[in-house]
Amino acid sequence: MSGALLFAIAGALVLGLALHGFITSSSLLRRLMAFNMMGSGVFLVLVGFAQHDRGADALPQALVLTGIVVAVASTALALLIFRRWVATTGSTTLPEDG
Amino acid sequence: MTMLIFDALLGATMLVAAYGALYGRNDFRAVVMFVVFGLLLALAWVRLDATDLALAEAAIGAGLTGALLLDTVGFLRSQPVKAGEAEVVRQQRLHSGTVSSVLSALASAGVAGALIFALVHDAPFRAGGLADTIVRETPRSGTSHPVTAVLLAFRAFDTMLEIAVLLAAGLVGVAVREPGRATALATGDRLAVSSPILDALVPRLIVAMILIGAYLLWAGSYMPGGAFQGGALLAACGVLLALTGPATLDMDEQFRIRLLLCIGFTVFLAVAWAGPLQGRAVLMLPAQSAGAIILLIEAMLTISIAAILYSLFVNAPSSPLTTSARGSQ
């Protein structure tokens, strides 16, 4: 068991936990945060698994760096749409959630 | 062995923070735990020898995303939320039914369990990656930092499409902004909060942040750092300015703002197609000036990333607190 594999496993656990939060919460804000954390879990799996029993690997690191930046842009966009939704409807959830 | 214990503890703490962010009692607590999670994740990147990711995570995952989420929590508090909605949400969670809660728990545990099984089972048999090739070829790329070489030389196409995705997000943000009503930030509104400490600190912080952002950009050519980290820091700088408001950038100058949004993608595209015009492949850089061109692309990317993230922030509907505070003056 290397430290890198340990972080990959932690990433898998974060992914599972965040997936559960994503399914069970009806607040759109919480869902967005859960979605973000699912991404973080995937990033940990990507880099941790690739670097298991060997040193730093620039390829998965560059991939994940791209992923982090795209994640923040999509989060900012989702927050913008969410705030317009709240301003328009006065609700923080979607209709089918009640 | 000691470090393995530290890693295990760090992983466990991350899970606790993630739990707090997902199931925290109110949104404010959840966002704070989210920021804590981001900072712990930055530490995990350091332990994985991924300094680039640690820098990006601290600036973006914890810093910028945290600020955006916190601002949204403030916005939610200012909104007249439908009566009894919080109650409805709580009730719903209580009465969501045993079957569906068991199913969702099983599904998430299954995903995590299967993934962990695959990781542990396949780890010993993993074939070699490209790490050695990248280290060997990096000196030919025009930069001496492997991650920058992957981003802007070996896999430059990915990075070009990434800035295209960011540009698309920024443009949607511009399109979705409320017509007619300029956002409060655009009209130069400032928070009702004002304190001598804030007034003295913000201008000095801004100078430091711009300097560090420029340094990160420059450092990217030979050590961890680069356009993403620098751009995120500049965007955070803009968000800080917009929130405290000693001087707001004028978003009404639409043309200039749009120029900033798209300059990164435009320059990248121009460089990509300069190759075929001079008898090289698309995105192939001339060997003697590759370093300078990479730095140019990175500088433009930094500007665009900062402008896109900033405009996404200021184009969001802002809380009426700031607007009404101004209206009553």
PDB file of C-alpha atoms in Angstrom, chain B residues 175-315:
ATOM      1  CA  ALA B 175     -26.312  36.054 -22.012  1.00  0.00           C
ATOM      2  CA  VAL B 176     -28.101  34.939 -18.836  1.00  0.00           C
ATOM      3  CA  ARG B 177     -27.469  38.134 -16.894  1.00  0.00           C
ATOM      4  CA  GLU B 178     -30.691  39.895 -16.098  1.00  0.00           C
ATOM      5  CA  PRO B 179     -31.746  42.148 -18.950  1.00  0.00           C
ATOM      6  CA  GLY B 180     -32.529  45.717 -18.061  1.00  0.00           C
ATOM      7  CA  ARG B 181     -31.307  45.541 -14.508  1.00  0.00           C
ATOM      8  CA  ALA B 182     -27.584  46.018 -14.437  1.00  0.00           C
ATOM      9  CA  THR B 183     -26.071  44.016 -11.616  1.00  0.00           C
ATOM     10  CA  ALA B 184     -25.372  46.059  -8.537  1.00  0.00           C
ATOM     11  CA  LEU B 185     -21.658  45.522  -8.882  1.00  0.00           C
ATOM     12  CA  ALA B 186     -21.633  46.906 -12.386  1.00  0.00           C
ATOM     13  CA  THR B 187     -23.179  50.157 -11.245  1.00  0.00           C
ATOM     14  CA  GLY B 188     -20.477  50.640  -8.665  1.00  0.00           C
ATOM     15  CA  ASP B 189     -22.451  49.691  -5.588  1.00  0.00           C
ATOM     16  CA  ARG B 190     -20.489  48.752  -2.539  1.00  0.00           C
ATOM     17  CA  LEU B 191     -21.291  46.636   0.455  1.00  0.00           C
ATOM     18  CA  ALA B 192     -22.902  48.335   3.375  1.00  0.00           C
ATOM     19  CA  VAL B 193     -19.973  47.011   5.397  1.00  0.00           C
ATOM     20  CA  SER B 194     -17.079  49.412   5.663  1.00  0.00           C
ATOM     21  CA  SER B 195     -14.258  49.409   8.141  1.00  0.00           C
ATOM     22  CA  PRO B 196     -10.889  51.169   8.419  1.00  0.00           C
ATOM     23  CA  ILE B 197      -9.128  47.798   8.433  1.00  0.00           C
ATOM     24  CA  LEU B 198     -10.805  46.751   5.203  1.00  0.00           C
ATOM     25  CA  ASP B 199     -10.093  50.092   3.564  1.00  0.00           C
ATOM     26  CA  ALA B 200      -6.418  49.922   4.510  1.00  0.00           C
ATOM     27  CA  LEU B 201      -5.929  46.223   3.780  1.00  0.00           C
ATOM     28  CA  VAL B 202      -7.647  45.765   0.435  1.00  0.00           C
ATOM     29  CA  PRO B 203      -5.472  48.105  -1.698  1.00  0.00           C
ATOM     30  CA  ARG B 204      -2.285  46.515  -0.308  1.00  0.00           C
ATOM     31  CA  LEU B 205      -3.672  43.002  -0.786  1.00  0.00           C
ATOM     32  CA  ILE B 206      -4.618  43.810  -4.370  1.00  0.00           C
ATOM     33  CA  VAL B 207      -1.071  44.907  -5.181  1.00  0.00           C
ATOM     34  CA  ALA B 208       0.350  41.757  -3.595  1.00  0.00           C
ATOM     35  CA  MET B 209      -2.148  39.536  -5.416  1.00  0.00           C
ATOM     36  CA  ILE B 210      -1.388  41.065  -8.813  1.00  0.00           C
ATOM     37  CA  LEU B 211       2.343  40.651  -8.199  1.00  0.00           C
ATOM     38  CA  ILE B 212       1.943  37.032  -7.065  1.00  0.00           C
ATOM     39  CA  GLY B 213      -0.350  36.303 -10.019  1.00  0.00           C
ATOM     40  CA  ALA B 214       2.237  37.662 -12.461  1.00  0.00           C
ATOM     41  CA  TYR B 215       4.976  35.729 -10.686  1.00  0.00           C
ATOM     42  CA  LEU B 216       2.980  32.485 -10.858  1.00  0.00           C
ATOM     43  CA  LEU B 217       2.534  33.003 -14.585  1.00  0.00           C
ATOM     44  CA  TRP B 218       6.255  33.583 -15.086  1.00  0.00           C
ATOM     45  CA  ALA B 219       7.261  30.718 -12.776  1.00  0.00           C
ATOM     46  CA  GLY B 220       5.164  28.295 -14.834  1.00  0.00           C
ATOM     47  CA  SER B 221       7.881  28.054 -17.480  1.00  0.00           C
ATOM     48  CA  TYR B 222      10.402  26.385 -15.154  1.00  0.00           C
ATOM     49  CA  MET B 223       8.568  25.320 -11.971  1.00  0.00           C
ATOM     50  CA  PRO B 224       5.020  24.721 -10.645  1.00  0.00           C
ATOM     51  CA  GLY B 225       2.749  27.622 -11.541  1.00  0.00           C
ATOM     52  CA  GLY B 226       1.322  28.979 -14.754  1.00  0.00           C
ATOM     53  CA  ALA B 227      -1.720  30.462 -16.422  1.00  0.00           C
ATOM     54  CA  PHE B 228      -4.380  28.637 -14.418  1.00  0.00           C
ATOM     55  CA  GLN B 229      -3.056  29.501 -10.990  1.00  0.00           C
ATOM     56  CA  GLY B 230      -2.180  33.059 -11.998  1.00  0.00           C
ATOM     57  CA  GLY B 231      -5.557  33.580 -13.672  1.00  0.00           C
ATOM     58  CA  ALA B 232      -7.441  32.238 -10.659  1.00  0.00           C
ATOM     59  CA  LEU B 233      -5.543  34.582  -8.367  1.00  0.00           C
ATOM     60  CA  LEU B 234      -6.321  37.593 -10.572  1.00  0.00           C
ATOM     61  CA  ALA B 235      -9.985  36.554 -10.671  1.00  0.00           C
ATOM     62  CA  ALA B 236      -9.988  36.309  -6.864  1.00  0.00           C
ATOM     63  CA  CYS B 237      -8.476  39.791  -6.864  1.00  0.00           C
ATOM     64  CA  GLY B 238     -11.401  41.028  -8.959  1.00  0.00           C
ATOM     65  CA  VAL B 239     -13.927  39.302  -6.694  1.00  0.00           C
ATOM     66  CA  LEU B 240     -12.316  40.900  -3.630  1.00  0.00           C
ATOM     67  CA  LEU B 241     -12.524  44.301  -5.310  1.00  0.00           C
ATOM     68  CA  ALA B 242     -16.129  43.728  -6.322  1.00  0.00           C
ATOM     69  CA  LEU B 243     -17.133  42.658  -2.797  1.00  0.00           C
ATOM     70  CA  THR B 244     -15.384  45.429  -0.902  1.00  0.00           C
ATOM     71  CA  GLY B 245     -15.708  47.954  -3.690  1.00  0.00           C
ATOM     72  CA  PRO B 246     -13.095  50.674  -3.175  1.00  0.00           C
ATOM     73  CA  ALA B 247     -12.904  50.653  -6.953  1.00  0.00           C
ATOM     74  CA  THR B 248     -15.041  48.516  -9.214  1.00  0.00           C
ATOM     75  CA  LEU B 249     -14.131  47.640 -12.751  1.00  0.00           C
ATOM     76  CA  ASP B 250     -16.688  49.051 -15.113  1.00  0.00           C
ATOM     77  CA  MET B 251     -18.543  46.090 -16.608  1.00  0.00           C
ATOM     78  CA  ASP B 252     -20.596  48.415 -18.789  1.00  0.00           C
ATOM     79  CA  GLU B 253     -17.690  48.765 -21.141  1.00  0.00           C
ATOM     80  CA  GLN B 254     -18.974  45.663 -22.839  1.00  0.00           C
ATOM     81  CA  PHE B 255     -16.639  45.735 -25.792  1.00  0.00           C
ATOM     82  CA  ARG B 256     -13.429  45.792 -23.785  1.00  0.00           C
ATOM     83  CA  ILE B 257     -14.707  43.148 -21.398  1.00  0.00           C
ATOM     84  CA  ARG B 258     -15.600  40.840 -24.290  1.00  0.00           C
ATOM     85  CA  LEU B 259     -12.172  41.438 -25.769  1.00  0.00           C
ATOM     86  CA  LEU B 260     -10.602  40.259 -22.527  1.00  0.00           C
ATOM     87  CA  LEU B 261     -12.911  37.231 -22.398  1.00  0.00           C
ATOM     88  CA  CYS B 262     -11.874  35.939 -25.792  1.00  0.00           C
ATOM     89  CA  ILE B 263      -8.260  37.070 -26.155  1.00  0.00           C
ATOM     90  CA  GLY B 264      -6.873  33.810 -24.710  1.00  0.00           C
ATOM     91  CA  PHE B 265      -8.759  31.558 -27.114  1.00  0.00           C
ATOM     92  CA  THR B 266      -8.124  33.890 -30.065  1.00  0.00           C
ATOM     93  CA  VAL B 267      -4.365  34.014 -29.565  1.00  0.00           C
ATOM     94  CA  PHE B 268      -4.231  30.250 -28.986  1.00  0.00           C
ATOM     95  CA  LEU B 269      -6.188  29.660 -32.197  1.00  0.00           C
ATOM     96  CA  ALA B 270      -3.940  32.046 -34.136  1.00  0.00           C
ATOM     97  CA  VAL B 271      -0.806  30.262 -32.899  1.00  0.00           C
ATOM     98  CA  ALA B 272      -2.349  26.875 -33.722  1.00  0.00           C
ATOM     99  CA  TRP B 273      -3.028  27.864 -37.345  1.00  0.00           C
ATOM    100  CA  ALA B 274       0.229  29.746 -37.821  1.00  0.00           C
ATOM    101  CA  GLY B 275       1.801  26.256 -37.942  1.00  0.00           C
ATOM    102  CA  PRO B 276       0.217  25.043 -41.207  1.00  0.00           C
ATOM    103  CA  LEU B 277       0.791  28.450 -42.838  1.00  0.00           C
ATOM    104  CA  GLN B 278       4.527  28.032 -42.249  1.00  0.00           C
ATOM    105  CA  GLY B 279       4.653  24.382 -43.269  1.00  0.00           C
ATOM    106  CA  ARG B 280       4.363  22.837 -39.793  1.00  0.00           C
ATOM    107  CA  ALA B 281       1.600  20.769 -38.232  1.00  0.00           C
ATOM    108  CA  VAL B 282      -1.299  22.445 -36.402  1.00  0.00           C
ATOM    109  CA  LEU B 283      -0.187  23.638 -32.946  1.00  0.00           C
ATOM    110  CA  MET B 284       3.435  22.753 -33.736  1.00  0.00           C
ATOM    111  CA  LEU B 285       5.644  25.571 -32.457  1.00  0.00           C
ATOM    112  CA  PRO B 286       8.870  26.698 -34.172  1.00  0.00           C
ATOM    113  CA  ALA B 287      11.706  25.155 -32.154  1.00  0.00           C
ATOM    114  CA  GLN B 288      13.765  28.318 -31.636  1.00  0.00           C
ATOM    115  CA  SER B 289      10.948  30.515 -30.277  1.00  0.00           C
ATOM    116  CA  ALA B 290       8.747  27.886 -28.585  1.00  0.00           C
ATOM    117  CA  GLY B 291       9.497  29.181 -25.085  1.00  0.00           C
ATOM    118  CA  ALA B 292       8.500  32.752 -25.925  1.00  0.00           C
ATOM    119  CA  ILE B 293       5.313  31.643 -27.712  1.00  0.00           C
ATOM    120  CA  ILE B 294       4.300  29.422 -24.784  1.00  0.00           C
ATOM    121  CA  LEU B 295       4.789  32.375 -22.430  1.00  0.00           C
ATOM    122  CA  LEU B 296       2.693  34.582 -24.738  1.00  0.00           C
ATOM    123  CA  ILE B 297      -0.144  32.016 -24.852  1.00  0.00           C
ATOM    124  CA  GLU B 298       0.023  31.601 -21.088  1.00  0.00           C
ATOM    125  CA  ALA B 299      -0.125  35.353 -20.503  1.00  0.00           C
ATOM    126  CA  MET B 300      -3.231  35.647 -22.718  1.00  0.00           C
ATOM    127  CA  LEU B 301      -4.778  32.596 -21.043  1.00  0.00           C
ATOM    128  CA  THR B 302      -4.189  34.204 -17.639  1.00  0.00           C
ATOM    129  CA  ILE B 303      -6.027  37.358 -18.715  1.00  0.00           C
ATOM    130  CA  SER B 304      -8.944  35.439 -20.212  1.00  0.00           C
ATOM    131  CA  ILE B 305      -9.326  33.009 -17.294  1.00  0.00           C
ATOM    132  CA  ALA B 306      -9.336  35.911 -14.837  1.00  0.00           C
ATOM    133  CA  ALA B 307     -11.818  37.905 -16.943  1.00  0.00           C
ATOM    134  CA  ILE B 308     -14.172  34.937 -17.481  1.00  0.00           C
ATOM    135  CA  LEU B 309     -14.298  33.921 -13.820  1.00  0.00           C
ATOM    136  CA  TYR B 310     -14.714  37.549 -12.753  1.00  0.00           C
ATOM    137  CA  SER B 311     -17.498  38.226 -15.242  1.00  0.00           C
ATOM    138  CA  LEU B 312     -19.318  35.034 -14.190  1.00  0.00           C
ATOM    139  CA  PHE B 313     -19.234  36.387 -10.649  1.00  0.00           C
ATOM    140  CA  VAL B 314     -20.421  39.917 -11.364  1.00  0.00           C
ATOM    141  CA  ASN B 315     -23.079  38.877 -13.864  1.00  0.00           C
TER     142      ASN B 315
END
